[in-house]
Amino acid sequence: MRESIEKSARHLYGLVHARYIVTTRGLAKMLEKYKKGDFGKCPRVMCDQQPLLPMGQSDVSNTSPVKLFCAKCEDLYNPKSSRHASIDGAYFGTSFHNILFQVYPAFIPPKTQRRYEPRVFGFKVHAAAALGRWQAEQRESMKDRLKQARVETGFEEEDEELESEEDVDDEMDAGPEGFEHGAVPQQ
């Protein structure tokens, strides 16, 4: 009985906490923690160690654990600490970070125009090549998902045709009568 009461009390405290942190006094305390980086820093390199804020993905308790929100890249991260991963996201709510930045707009981090550019030996990788690789990866993952779902797609015949074309290309690269391409036959 006592254990049940303590569990209910912890849950009630968490829900009260969600309401407290959106009050004037609660926002001021959370802003101090945010400025000190108590909740951690964004793991993305382009965010330059931006402090994170806790948030829930649902206001309904026992739906999802607390996540960490980066205001610079506007992405969510799982907490590193297993202790934090066991905290219910409803104890912070879905609106806390938005209310904090409405009350303190000076702390909204500036968005960056800087993006990572892949390079090979200092030269930028052509965008069309990167797009082609991405599209090929997406196509292969889609084929795998469809294959796992046992959906007939017609890709099977296409894959067999590609494999037979690759075999012909390999034979062509070997040159006439099995000689390697570029090799001079003995006379």
PDB file of C-alpha atoms in Angstrom:
ATOM      1  CA  MET A   1       0.000   0.000   0.000  1.00  0.00           C
ATOM      2  CA  ARG A   2       2.801   2.383   0.967  1.00  0.00           C
ATOM      3  CA  GLU A   3       4.639   1.702  -2.302  1.00  0.00           C
ATOM      4  CA  SER A   4       1.492   2.484  -4.287  1.00  0.00           C
ATOM      5  CA  ILE A   5       1.026   5.765  -2.422  1.00  0.00           C
ATOM      6  CA  GLU A   6       4.663   6.777  -3.015  1.00  0.00           C
ATOM      7  CA  LYS A   7       4.358   5.980  -6.730  1.00  0.00           C
ATOM      8  CA  SER A   8       1.173   8.064  -6.978  1.00  0.00           C
ATOM      9  CA  ALA A   9       2.842  10.907  -5.073  1.00  0.00           C
ATOM     10  CA  ARG A  10       5.842  10.900  -7.449  1.00  0.00           C
ATOM     11  CA  HIS A  11       3.476  10.951 -10.411  1.00  0.00           C
ATOM     12  CA  LEU A  12       1.465  13.842  -8.913  1.00  0.00           C
ATOM     13  CA  TYR A  13       4.687  15.758  -8.214  1.00  0.00           C
ATOM     14  CA  GLY A  14       5.748  15.282 -11.833  1.00  0.00           C
ATOM     15  CA  LEU A  15       2.459  16.629 -13.162  1.00  0.00           C
ATOM     16  CA  VAL A  16       2.638  19.602 -10.772  1.00  0.00           C
ATOM     17  CA  HIS A  17       6.204  20.182 -12.002  1.00  0.00           C
ATOM     18  CA  ALA A  18       4.919  20.407 -15.602  1.00  0.00           C
ATOM     19  CA  ARG A  19       2.544  23.198 -14.543  1.00  0.00           C
ATOM     20  CA  TYR A  20       5.087  24.944 -12.305  1.00  0.00           C
ATOM     21  CA  ILE A  21       7.770  25.326 -14.987  1.00  0.00           C
ATOM     22  CA  VAL A  22       5.425  27.377 -17.186  1.00  0.00           C
ATOM     23  CA  THR A  23       4.805  29.930 -14.411  1.00  0.00           C
ATOM     24  CA  THR A  24       6.867  33.126 -14.210  1.00  0.00           C
ATOM     25  CA  ARG A  25       8.983  31.829 -11.335  1.00  0.00           C
ATOM     26  CA  GLY A  26       9.410  28.379 -12.914  1.00  0.00           C
ATOM     27  CA  LEU A  27      10.444  29.865 -16.271  1.00  0.00           C
ATOM     28  CA  ALA A  28      13.086  32.021 -14.542  1.00  0.00           C
ATOM     29  CA  LYS A  29      14.566  28.967 -12.793  1.00  0.00           C
ATOM     30  CA  MET A  30      14.519  26.881 -15.965  1.00  0.00           C
ATOM     31  CA  LEU A  31      16.161  29.733 -17.908  1.00  0.00           C
ATOM     32  CA  GLU A  32      19.062  29.717 -15.432  1.00  0.00           C
ATOM     33  CA  LYS A  33      19.478  25.969 -15.896  1.00  0.00           C
ATOM     34  CA  TYR A  34      19.294  26.438 -19.685  1.00  0.00           C
ATOM     35  CA  LYS A  35      21.994  29.138 -19.621  1.00  0.00           C
ATOM     36  CA  LYS A  36      24.284  26.901 -17.553  1.00  0.00           C
ATOM     37  CA  GLY A  37      23.661  23.958 -19.891  1.00  0.00           C
ATOM     38  CA  ASP A  38      22.387  21.714 -17.091  1.00  0.00           C
ATOM     39  CA  PHE A  39      20.347  19.627 -19.536  1.00  0.00           C
ATOM     40  CA  GLY A  40      23.285  18.990 -21.849  1.00  0.00           C
ATOM     41  CA  LYS A  41      24.586  20.315 -25.157  1.00  0.00           C
ATOM     42  CA  CYS A  42      23.472  19.505 -28.686  1.00  0.00           C
ATOM     43  CA  PRO A  43      25.544  16.639 -30.152  1.00  0.00           C
ATOM     44  CA  ARG A  44      25.495  18.149 -33.681  1.00  0.00           C
ATOM     45  CA  VAL A  45      28.770  19.812 -34.637  1.00  0.00           C
ATOM     46  CA  MET A  46      27.060  22.621 -36.567  1.00  0.00           C
ATOM     47  CA  CYS A  47      25.085  23.651 -33.454  1.00  0.00           C
ATOM     48  CA  ASP A  48      28.274  24.761 -31.611  1.00  0.00           C
ATOM     49  CA  GLN A  49      27.408  23.267 -28.196  1.00  0.00           C
ATOM     50  CA  GLN A  50      23.900  24.771 -28.076  1.00  0.00           C
ATOM     51  CA  PRO A  51      22.241  24.086 -24.676  1.00  0.00           C
ATOM     52  CA  LEU A  52      19.306  21.682 -24.727  1.00  0.00           C
ATOM     53  CA  LEU A  53      15.890  21.888 -23.083  1.00  0.00           C
ATOM     54  CA  PRO A  54      13.837  18.969 -21.754  1.00  0.00           C
ATOM     55  CA  MET A  55      10.477  18.340 -23.367  1.00  0.00           C
ATOM     56  CA  GLY A  56       7.808  15.722 -23.644  1.00  0.00           C
ATOM     57  CA  GLN A  57       6.310  14.450 -26.847  1.00  0.00           C
ATOM     58  CA  SER A  58       2.935  14.094 -25.165  1.00  0.00           C
ATOM     59  CA  ASP A  59       1.087  15.743 -22.290  1.00  0.00           C
ATOM     60  CA  VAL A  60      -0.431  12.373 -21.410  1.00  0.00           C
ATOM     61  CA  SER A  61       1.602  10.561 -18.783  1.00  0.00           C
ATOM     62  CA  ASN A  62       3.232   7.172 -19.429  1.00  0.00           C
ATOM     63  CA  THR A  63       3.271   7.823 -23.182  1.00  0.00           C
ATOM     64  CA  SER A  64       6.951   8.592 -23.817  1.00  0.00           C
ATOM     65  CA  PRO A  65      10.062   9.457 -21.818  1.00  0.00           C
ATOM     66  CA  VAL A  66      11.579  12.943 -21.715  1.00  0.00           C
ATOM     67  CA  LYS A  67      13.526  14.085 -24.778  1.00  0.00           C
ATOM     68  CA  LEU A  68      16.007  16.924 -25.197  1.00  0.00           C
ATOM     69  CA  PHE A  69      15.207  19.747 -27.629  1.00  0.00           C
ATOM     70  CA  CYS A  70      17.825  21.817 -29.460  1.00  0.00           C
ATOM     71  CA  ALA A  71      16.468  25.252 -30.380  1.00  0.00           C
ATOM     72  CA  LYS A  72      19.153  25.782 -33.027  1.00  0.00           C
ATOM     73  CA  CYS A  73      18.592  22.712 -35.204  1.00  0.00           C
ATOM     74  CA  GLU A  74      15.052  22.201 -33.868  1.00  0.00           C
ATOM     75  CA  ASP A  75      15.606  18.494 -33.346  1.00  0.00           C
ATOM     76  CA  LEU A  76      14.975  16.067 -30.475  1.00  0.00           C
ATOM     77  CA  TYR A  77      17.564  13.857 -28.832  1.00  0.00           C
ATOM     78  CA  ASN A  78      17.475  11.004 -26.369  1.00  0.00           C
ATOM     79  CA  PRO A  79      19.135  11.851 -23.052  1.00  0.00           C
ATOM     80  CA  LYS A  80      22.529  10.221 -22.494  1.00  0.00           C
ATOM     81  CA  SER A  81      21.817   9.438 -18.853  1.00  0.00           C
ATOM     82  CA  SER A  82      19.705   6.354 -18.192  1.00  0.00           C
ATOM     83  CA  ARG A  83      18.305   8.185 -15.161  1.00  0.00           C
ATOM     84  CA  HIS A  84      16.828  10.844 -17.439  1.00  0.00           C
ATOM     85  CA  ALA A  85      15.489   8.252 -19.860  1.00  0.00           C
ATOM     86  CA  SER A  86      13.206   6.928 -17.117  1.00  0.00           C
ATOM     87  CA  ILE A  87      11.566  10.342 -16.501  1.00  0.00           C
ATOM     88  CA  ASP A  88       8.141  10.749 -18.059  1.00  0.00           C
ATOM     89  CA  GLY A  89       7.958  13.396 -20.796  1.00  0.00           C
ATOM     90  CA  ALA A  90       4.607  14.619 -19.461  1.00  0.00           C
ATOM     91  CA  TYR A  91       6.493  16.022 -16.444  1.00  0.00           C
ATOM     92  CA  PHE A  92       7.854  18.734 -18.775  1.00  0.00           C
ATOM     93  CA  GLY A  93       5.041  18.894 -21.308  1.00  0.00           C
ATOM     94  CA  THR A  94       5.014  19.680 -24.994  1.00  0.00           C
ATOM     95  CA  SER A  95       4.707  23.457 -24.621  1.00  0.00           C
ATOM     96  CA  PHE A  96       7.444  24.355 -22.158  1.00  0.00           C
ATOM     97  CA  HIS A  97      10.212  25.262 -24.615  1.00  0.00           C
ATOM     98  CA  ASN A  98       7.834  27.327 -26.769  1.00  0.00           C
ATOM     99  CA  ILE A  99       6.591  29.293 -23.760  1.00  0.00           C
ATOM    100  CA  LEU A 100      10.172  29.847 -22.552  1.00  0.00           C
ATOM    101  CA  PHE A 101      11.194  31.387 -25.881  1.00  0.00           C
ATOM    102  CA  GLN A 102       8.038  33.511 -26.057  1.00  0.00           C
ATOM    103  CA  VAL A 103       8.774  34.983 -22.639  1.00  0.00           C
ATOM    104  CA  TYR A 104      12.532  35.282 -23.285  1.00  0.00           C
ATOM    105  CA  PRO A 105      12.884  35.892 -27.060  1.00  0.00           C
ATOM    106  CA  ALA A 106      16.471  37.127 -26.642  1.00  0.00           C
ATOM    107  CA  PHE A 107      17.517  33.531 -25.927  1.00  0.00           C
ATOM    108  CA  ILE A 108      16.264  32.151 -29.231  1.00  0.00           C
ATOM    109  CA  PRO A 109      19.471  31.025 -30.938  1.00  0.00           C
ATOM    110  CA  PRO A 110      20.108  32.432 -34.423  1.00  0.00           C
ATOM    111  CA  LYS A 111      19.579  29.986 -37.242  1.00  0.00           C
ATOM    112  CA  THR A 112      22.731  29.184 -39.133  1.00  0.00           C
ATOM    113  CA  GLN A 113      23.121  29.191 -42.912  1.00  0.00           C
ATOM    114  CA  ARG A 114      26.238  27.065 -42.550  1.00  0.00           C
ATOM    115  CA  ARG A 115      25.828  23.516 -43.786  1.00  0.00           C
ATOM    116  CA  TYR A 116      28.222  20.611 -43.978  1.00  0.00           C
ATOM    117  CA  GLU A 117      29.597  20.199 -47.483  1.00  0.00           C
ATOM    118  CA  PRO A 118      31.103  16.820 -48.330  1.00  0.00           C
ATOM    119  CA  ARG A 119      34.540  17.101 -49.930  1.00  0.00           C
ATOM    120  CA  VAL A 120      37.012  14.747 -51.570  1.00  0.00           C
ATOM    121  CA  PHE A 121      40.630  15.952 -51.424  1.00  0.00           C
ATOM    122  CA  GLY A 122      39.329  19.484 -50.795  1.00  0.00           C
ATOM    123  CA  PHE A 123      36.945  19.516 -53.763  1.00  0.00           C
ATOM    124  CA  LYS A 124      33.194  19.701 -53.238  1.00  0.00           C
ATOM    125  CA  VAL A 125      31.282  16.556 -54.151  1.00  0.00           C
ATOM    126  CA  HIS A 126      28.935  17.320 -57.021  1.00  0.00           C
ATOM    127  CA  ALA A 127      25.329  17.662 -55.814  1.00  0.00           C
ATOM    128  CA  ALA A 128      23.981  15.417 -58.584  1.00  0.00           C
ATOM    129  CA  ALA A 129      26.309  12.611 -57.460  1.00  0.00           C
ATOM    130  CA  ALA A 130      25.162  12.964 -53.859  1.00  0.00           C
ATOM    131  CA  LEU A 131      21.525  13.019 -54.967  1.00  0.00           C
ATOM    132  CA  GLY A 132      22.059   9.934 -57.108  1.00  0.00           C
ATOM    133  CA  ARG A 133      23.638   8.042 -54.195  1.00  0.00           C
ATOM    134  CA  TRP A 134      20.788   9.077 -51.897  1.00  0.00           C
ATOM    135  CA  GLN A 135      18.154   8.010 -54.422  1.00  0.00           C
ATOM    136  CA  ALA A 136      19.887   4.652 -54.937  1.00  0.00           C
ATOM    137  CA  GLU A 137      20.017   4.068 -51.175  1.00  0.00           C
ATOM    138  CA  GLN A 138      16.337   4.976 -50.805  1.00  0.00           C
ATOM    139  CA  ARG A 139      15.396   2.674 -53.684  1.00  0.00           C
ATOM    140  CA  GLU A 140      17.336  -0.252 -52.185  1.00  0.00           C
ATOM    141  CA  SER A 141      15.834   0.289 -48.715  1.00  0.00           C
ATOM    142  CA  MET A 142      12.347   0.458 -50.262  1.00  0.00           C
ATOM    143  CA  LYS A 143      13.008  -2.796 -52.131  1.00  0.00           C
ATOM    144  CA  ASP A 144      14.176  -4.430 -48.896  1.00  0.00           C
ATOM    145  CA  ARG A 145      11.075  -3.228 -47.013  1.00  0.00           C
ATOM    146  CA  LEU A 146       8.792  -4.509 -49.782  1.00  0.00           C
ATOM    147  CA  LYS A 147      10.658  -7.826 -49.881  1.00  0.00           C
ATOM    148  CA  GLN A 148      10.250  -8.198 -46.095  1.00  0.00           C
ATOM    149  CA  ALA A 149       6.531  -7.418 -46.451  1.00  0.00           C
ATOM    150  CA  ARG A 150       6.377 -10.061 -49.230  1.00  0.00           C
ATOM    151  CA  VAL A 151       4.900  -7.604 -51.720  1.00  0.00           C
ATOM    152  CA  GLU A 152       5.398  -8.469 -55.393  1.00  0.00           C
ATOM    153  CA  THR A 153       6.735  -5.374 -57.126  1.00  0.00           C
ATOM    154  CA  GLY A 154       8.254  -6.422 -60.427  1.00  0.00           C
ATOM    155  CA  PHE A 155      11.691  -5.368 -59.179  1.00  0.00           C
ATOM    156  CA  GLU A 156      12.744  -9.010 -59.134  1.00  0.00           C
ATOM    157  CA  GLU A 157      12.898  -9.217 -62.951  1.00  0.00           C
ATOM    158  CA  GLU A 158      14.668  -5.849 -63.121  1.00  0.00           C
ATOM    159  CA  ASP A 159      17.305  -7.045 -60.638  1.00  0.00           C
ATOM    160  CA  GLU A 160      17.883 -10.206 -62.673  1.00  0.00           C
ATOM    161  CA  GLU A 161      18.322  -8.112 -65.865  1.00  0.00           C
ATOM    162  CA  LEU A 162      20.825  -5.844 -64.102  1.00  0.00           C
ATOM    163  CA  GLU A 163      22.808  -8.840 -62.859  1.00  0.00           C
ATOM    164  CA  SER A 164      22.946 -10.348 -66.362  1.00  0.00           C
ATOM    165  CA  GLU A 165      24.069  -6.965 -67.798  1.00  0.00           C
ATOM    166  CA  GLU A 166      26.831  -6.791 -65.164  1.00  0.00           C
ATOM    167  CA  ASP A 167      27.996 -10.290 -66.174  1.00  0.00           C
ATOM    168  CA  VAL A 168      28.168  -9.194 -69.840  1.00  0.00           C
ATOM    169  CA  ASP A 169      30.072  -6.034 -68.853  1.00  0.00           C
ATOM    170  CA  ASP A 170      32.559  -8.140 -66.878  1.00  0.00           C
ATOM    171  CA  GLU A 171      33.125 -10.374 -69.909  1.00  0.00           C
ATOM    172  CA  MET A 172      33.596  -7.308 -72.150  1.00  0.00           C
ATOM    173  CA  ASP A 173      36.176  -5.889 -69.741  1.00  0.00           C
ATOM    174  CA  ALA A 174      38.120  -9.142 -69.998  1.00  0.00           C
ATOM    175  CA  GLY A 175      38.590  -8.495 -73.735  1.00  0.00           C
ATOM    176  CA  PRO A 176      38.686 -10.947 -76.658  1.00  0.00           C
ATOM    177  CA  GLU A 177      39.444 -14.589 -75.969  1.00  0.00           C
ATOM    178  CA  GLY A 178      39.732 -14.025 -72.239  1.00  0.00           C
ATOM    179  CA  PHE A 179      42.592 -11.526 -72.486  1.00  0.00           C
ATOM    180  CA  GLU A 180      42.545  -8.725 -69.978  1.00  0.00           C
ATOM    181  CA  HIS A 181      41.520  -5.370 -71.370  1.00  0.00           C
ATOM    182  CA  GLY A 182      44.609  -3.603 -72.666  1.00  0.00           C
ATOM    183  CA  ALA A 183      46.778  -6.735 -72.676  1.00  0.00           C
ATOM    184  CA  VAL A 184      48.609  -7.566 -75.912  1.00  0.00           C
ATOM    185  CA  PRO A 185      48.072 -11.148 -77.149  1.00  0.00           C
ATOM    186  CA  GLN A 186      51.212 -13.240 -77.796  1.00  0.00           C
ATOM    187  CA  GLN A 187      51.879 -14.142 -81.468  1.00  0.00           C
TER     188      GLN A 187
END
